[in-house]
XYZ file of C-alpha atoms in Angstrom:
341
model
C 85.470 60.982 94.978
C 88.880 62.612 95.306
C 89.776 65.722 97.307
C 92.808 67.616 96.057
C 94.699 70.642 97.346
C 97.723 72.609 96.287
C 99.511 75.103 98.515
C 102.206 77.582 97.425
C 105.739 77.704 98.775
C 107.147 81.048 99.816
C 110.227 83.216 99.586
C 111.239 84.811 102.876
C 112.130 88.328 101.744
C 112.863 89.993 105.094
C 112.474 89.524 108.839
C 112.968 85.745 108.833
C 113.593 84.409 112.322
C 111.701 87.143 114.143
C 108.613 84.903 114.037
C 110.286 82.370 116.345
C 109.500 82.273 120.065
C 110.679 83.560 122.474
C 111.863 86.534 120.398
C 108.445 87.369 118.930
C 106.774 86.878 122.322
C 109.054 89.403 123.995
C 109.802 91.902 121.239
C 107.266 91.226 118.484
C 108.228 89.918 115.060
C 107.736 91.285 111.558
C 108.188 89.402 108.290
C 107.771 90.149 104.609
C 107.235 87.154 102.352
C 105.688 86.225 99.024
C 104.422 82.975 97.557
C 105.774 81.557 94.311
C 104.641 79.061 91.692
C 106.138 76.045 93.426
C 103.662 73.988 95.425
C 102.899 71.052 97.619
C 100.050 68.788 96.507
C 97.744 66.524 98.466
C 95.057 64.074 97.351
C 92.679 62.245 99.685
C 90.754 59.244 98.390
C 88.137 57.976 100.884
C 88.216 54.183 101.266
C 85.793 51.606 102.676
C 88.294 48.830 103.476
C 89.303 49.957 106.987
C 92.788 50.895 105.785
C 94.772 54.097 106.212
C 97.394 54.657 103.511
C 99.941 57.462 103.428
C 102.072 57.873 100.311
C 104.673 60.569 99.643
C 105.531 60.278 95.965
C 108.553 62.582 96.100
C 110.002 60.641 99.037
C 109.202 57.262 97.449
C 107.623 56.253 100.752
C 104.311 54.531 101.455
C 102.902 53.106 104.687
C 99.620 51.308 105.400
C 97.809 50.940 108.731
C 94.686 49.240 110.013
C 91.867 51.572 110.975
C 92.873 53.463 114.117
C 91.929 56.714 115.824
C 95.594 57.511 116.480
C 98.751 56.469 114.654
C 102.128 56.290 116.355
C 104.636 58.986 115.478
C 107.726 56.959 114.588
C 109.783 59.006 112.152
C 108.087 57.828 108.939
C 105.774 60.422 107.328
C 105.190 62.014 110.728
C 103.648 65.146 109.191
C 100.905 63.010 107.638
C 100.285 61.155 110.883
C 100.305 64.303 112.968
C 97.652 65.891 110.772
C 95.498 62.737 110.865
C 95.756 62.381 114.647
C 94.768 65.987 115.262
C 91.892 66.012 112.764
C 90.366 62.781 114.097
C 90.836 63.731 117.730
C 89.574 67.298 117.519
C 87.143 67.337 114.624
C 85.824 63.779 114.163
C 85.019 62.869 117.782
C 87.813 60.283 117.816
C 86.155 58.256 115.061
C 88.833 56.845 112.707
C 88.774 57.483 108.964
C 89.640 55.119 106.131
C 91.402 56.772 103.196
C 94.484 57.021 101.027
C 96.466 60.269 101.215
C 99.012 60.975 98.498
C 101.376 63.949 98.663
C 103.971 65.547 96.436
C 106.206 68.605 96.735
C 107.927 70.678 94.062
C 110.835 71.309 96.467
C 112.595 69.062 98.979
C 112.320 69.458 102.731
C 115.046 71.724 104.032
C 114.903 73.932 100.942
C 114.186 77.138 102.840
C 110.848 77.639 101.086
C 108.676 76.455 103.983
C 108.050 73.057 102.390
C 107.087 71.076 105.510
C 104.706 73.703 106.862
C 103.166 74.198 103.430
C 102.597 70.464 103.178
C 100.811 70.482 106.531
C 98.593 73.356 105.374
C 97.689 71.409 102.238
C 96.854 68.250 104.182
C 94.764 70.097 106.773
C 92.931 71.893 103.974
C 92.177 68.562 102.271
C 90.687 67.146 105.461
C 88.744 70.363 106.013
C 87.251 70.043 102.532
C 86.472 66.344 102.986
C 84.844 66.754 106.409
C 83.440 70.217 105.622
C 85.152 71.825 108.611
C 84.373 75.526 109.176
C 87.982 76.743 109.201
C 88.799 80.296 108.164
C 92.249 81.303 106.944
C 93.555 82.205 110.392
C 92.057 79.016 111.856
C 93.660 76.853 109.192
C 97.095 78.445 109.524
C 97.060 78.320 113.324
C 95.943 74.693 113.350
C 98.746 73.763 110.955
C 101.194 75.626 113.191
C 100.013 73.778 116.306
C 100.238 70.373 114.606
C 103.791 70.960 113.477
C 105.219 72.881 116.414
C 103.213 71.567 119.387
C 101.893 68.121 118.479
C 105.017 67.002 116.627
C 107.513 69.188 118.460
C 109.254 70.381 115.296
C 111.324 73.554 115.648
C 110.467 76.602 113.598
C 108.553 79.834 113.361
C 105.043 80.811 112.386
C 105.312 82.530 109.008
C 105.230 79.494 106.705
C 101.759 78.283 107.663
C 100.263 81.746 107.168
C 102.082 82.346 103.870
C 100.788 79.060 102.431
C 97.256 79.786 103.631
C 96.924 83.431 102.590
C 99.200 83.527 99.523
C 100.565 86.566 97.707
C 102.750 89.291 99.195
C 102.164 89.640 102.926
C 103.586 91.720 105.750
C 103.098 89.662 108.900
C 103.262 90.636 112.569
C 103.839 88.128 115.373
C 103.174 88.712 119.072
C 102.907 86.774 122.309
C 100.128 84.254 122.889
C 100.414 83.195 119.215
C 98.744 86.392 118.015
C 99.386 86.874 114.316
C 98.301 89.699 112.023
C 98.556 89.171 108.264
C 98.575 92.331 106.163
C 98.097 91.455 102.463
C 99.938 93.907 100.213
C 98.448 95.279 97.015
C 101.482 95.310 94.752
C 101.027 96.856 91.326
C 101.502 94.461 88.419
C 104.441 96.373 86.956
C 106.279 96.168 90.275
C 105.802 92.400 90.410
C 107.038 92.132 86.818
C 110.103 94.224 87.656
C 110.821 92.143 90.750
C 110.649 88.923 88.742
C 112.930 90.402 86.077
C 115.364 91.494 88.798
C 115.609 88.264 90.765
C 117.458 84.976 90.377
C 116.509 81.970 92.493
C 119.310 79.479 93.077
C 119.065 76.079 94.759
C 122.386 75.276 96.391
C 121.708 71.543 96.119
C 122.155 71.208 99.870
C 118.990 70.753 101.899
C 119.487 71.406 105.595
C 118.040 70.572 108.974
C 116.857 73.919 110.297
C 116.308 72.658 113.858
C 119.915 73.239 114.942
C 119.872 76.794 113.611
C 116.526 77.479 115.294
C 117.792 75.980 118.557
C 120.834 78.245 118.487
C 118.637 81.246 117.743
C 116.293 80.380 120.634
C 119.232 79.902 122.994
C 120.732 83.247 121.974
C 117.450 84.990 122.776
C 117.028 83.264 126.134
C 120.647 84.012 127.081
C 120.222 87.659 126.058
C 122.986 87.423 123.472
C 122.970 91.077 122.490
C 124.584 90.569 119.077
C 121.912 88.059 118.066
C 119.058 90.108 119.521
C 120.256 93.299 117.838
C 120.482 91.371 114.570
C 116.836 90.323 114.905
C 115.848 93.892 115.751
C 117.549 94.987 112.528
C 115.846 92.248 110.501
C 112.491 93.372 111.823
C 113.165 96.982 110.862
C 114.393 95.897 107.426
C 111.138 93.991 106.864
C 109.144 97.168 107.455
C 111.412 99.259 105.234
C 111.424 96.633 102.480
C 107.632 96.546 102.516
C 107.595 100.286 101.828
C 110.244 99.981 99.100
C 108.299 97.275 97.271
C 105.005 99.156 97.524
C 106.757 102.152 95.906
C 108.483 100.017 93.296
C 111.886 101.161 94.584
C 113.945 98.141 93.513
C 117.244 99.843 94.353
C 116.253 100.265 98.013
C 114.836 96.749 98.013
C 118.202 95.396 96.887
C 120.103 97.430 99.482
C 117.843 96.148 102.254
C 118.145 92.554 101.056
C 121.924 92.714 101.266
C 121.844 94.500 104.614
C 119.449 91.907 106.042
C 121.705 89.055 104.941
C 124.624 90.535 106.868
C 122.407 90.940 109.944
C 120.936 87.462 109.611
C 124.381 85.878 109.760
C 124.786 87.397 113.234
C 121.749 85.486 114.553
C 123.476 82.084 114.634
C 126.855 80.694 113.612
C 125.521 78.004 111.282
C 123.333 80.216 109.067
C 125.978 80.569 106.370
C 128.188 77.812 104.945
C 131.090 77.630 102.485
C 128.637 76.526 99.765
C 126.429 79.554 100.428
C 129.378 81.940 100.532
C 130.739 80.557 97.264
C 127.398 81.065 95.512
C 127.089 84.549 97.021
C 130.556 85.574 95.836
C 129.977 84.048 92.392
C 126.700 85.924 91.933
C 127.972 89.276 93.144
C 131.157 88.878 91.119
C 129.090 88.418 87.952
C 126.772 91.373 88.409
C 124.286 90.630 91.200
C 123.580 93.559 93.520
C 122.668 91.614 96.668
C 121.486 88.228 97.865
C 120.401 86.133 100.830
C 119.147 82.687 101.744
C 115.447 81.960 102.034
C 114.516 80.364 105.327
C 116.599 79.576 108.384
C 119.875 79.212 106.480
C 122.472 76.483 106.270
C 121.550 75.589 102.690
C 118.470 75.405 100.498
C 117.479 78.251 98.171
C 119.195 81.595 97.735
C 117.761 84.659 96.036
C 119.707 87.387 94.290
C 118.710 90.844 93.074
C 120.234 91.786 89.733
C 119.964 94.407 87.029
C 117.625 92.689 84.539
C 120.200 93.310 81.796
C 122.821 91.425 83.817
C 120.492 88.584 84.799
C 121.635 86.123 82.132
C 125.291 86.630 83.020
C 124.577 85.911 86.702
C 122.648 82.775 85.743
C 125.512 81.553 83.553
C 128.006 81.962 86.376
C 125.780 80.299 88.966
C 125.233 77.382 86.607
C 128.958 76.659 86.870
C 128.370 75.649 90.495
C 126.803 72.414 91.714
C 123.399 73.994 92.357
C 120.516 74.836 90.032
C 118.969 78.114 88.905
C 115.175 77.866 89.123
C 112.671 79.886 87.129
C 109.774 81.205 89.193
C 106.872 83.631 89.281
C 105.101 85.201 92.226
C 101.556 83.984 92.883
C 98.525 85.742 94.303
C 96.676 82.826 95.869
C 97.068 80.678 98.938
C 96.039 77.061 99.400
C 93.298 75.850 97.030
C 91.124 72.759 97.175
C 88.689 71.012 94.861
C 86.765 67.753 94.482
C 86.688 65.255 91.647
């Protein structure tokens, strides 16, 4: 028997960063995001040889352990180990499991598409299917969040786990005590088609470590840095306004808000933009793009641009002159899925 899952990556359309504590605890956060047809994949194969095998195909990394109820976190495939430790400790009465887990991602870590969190969601979902755990969507997303942020101590917000779990277009609200409200949006098909025709997704070729950016953002909030806090207030408002624009199919307002949010986001932390990002931004806007921004914390990874569909090919041609890569994509309606073979 094999248990497989696939979980979608997401584009952060607006409000990114307002889901990070302590800002969301004190002021409340709001985010608009949408999942796309890039995924993380996980396969669990139960074994009877008292071995635990973790293999990340995209990282060309494999490690094997003797049967154990807890595996040391040592910097090698820590996401895999963190998920295993939590599942065994909380849901399997401390009884170790023998299995091989194989994972794969369509995008590298640090891409700005929520890759690490999406991977955790996929792994937790695979264990939930294998052990028949009664986890609802909110339970699954919150558990993935706790594994990554609390158990492993990795910096970041809360949106990625919920995006991967719920899928589709979602307007999310974040409050103190880890209270999260996910509002799925019913976007008409023609609006989704127009959005896809009006967007270009560009990978800068530079993955980044978001922890430093998140640390700076957290410090700015704690120190009451008014420029950074006002920027997050603006991002939160833009998320709400962009939600309304998309529901109406008002692509012009959507583009204006995307560009406005990018300017505000750069005021949250000094390292959000880089020369590589600015070069791609200038190249895209100089060739016909209306607006653009990075997806995720910043510092590298994927950028998205809004264009007139008739100018889309020209923007792509100009971006292809840079070191990065233009990626084709489609929005998806579904969150994490699992099945057995």
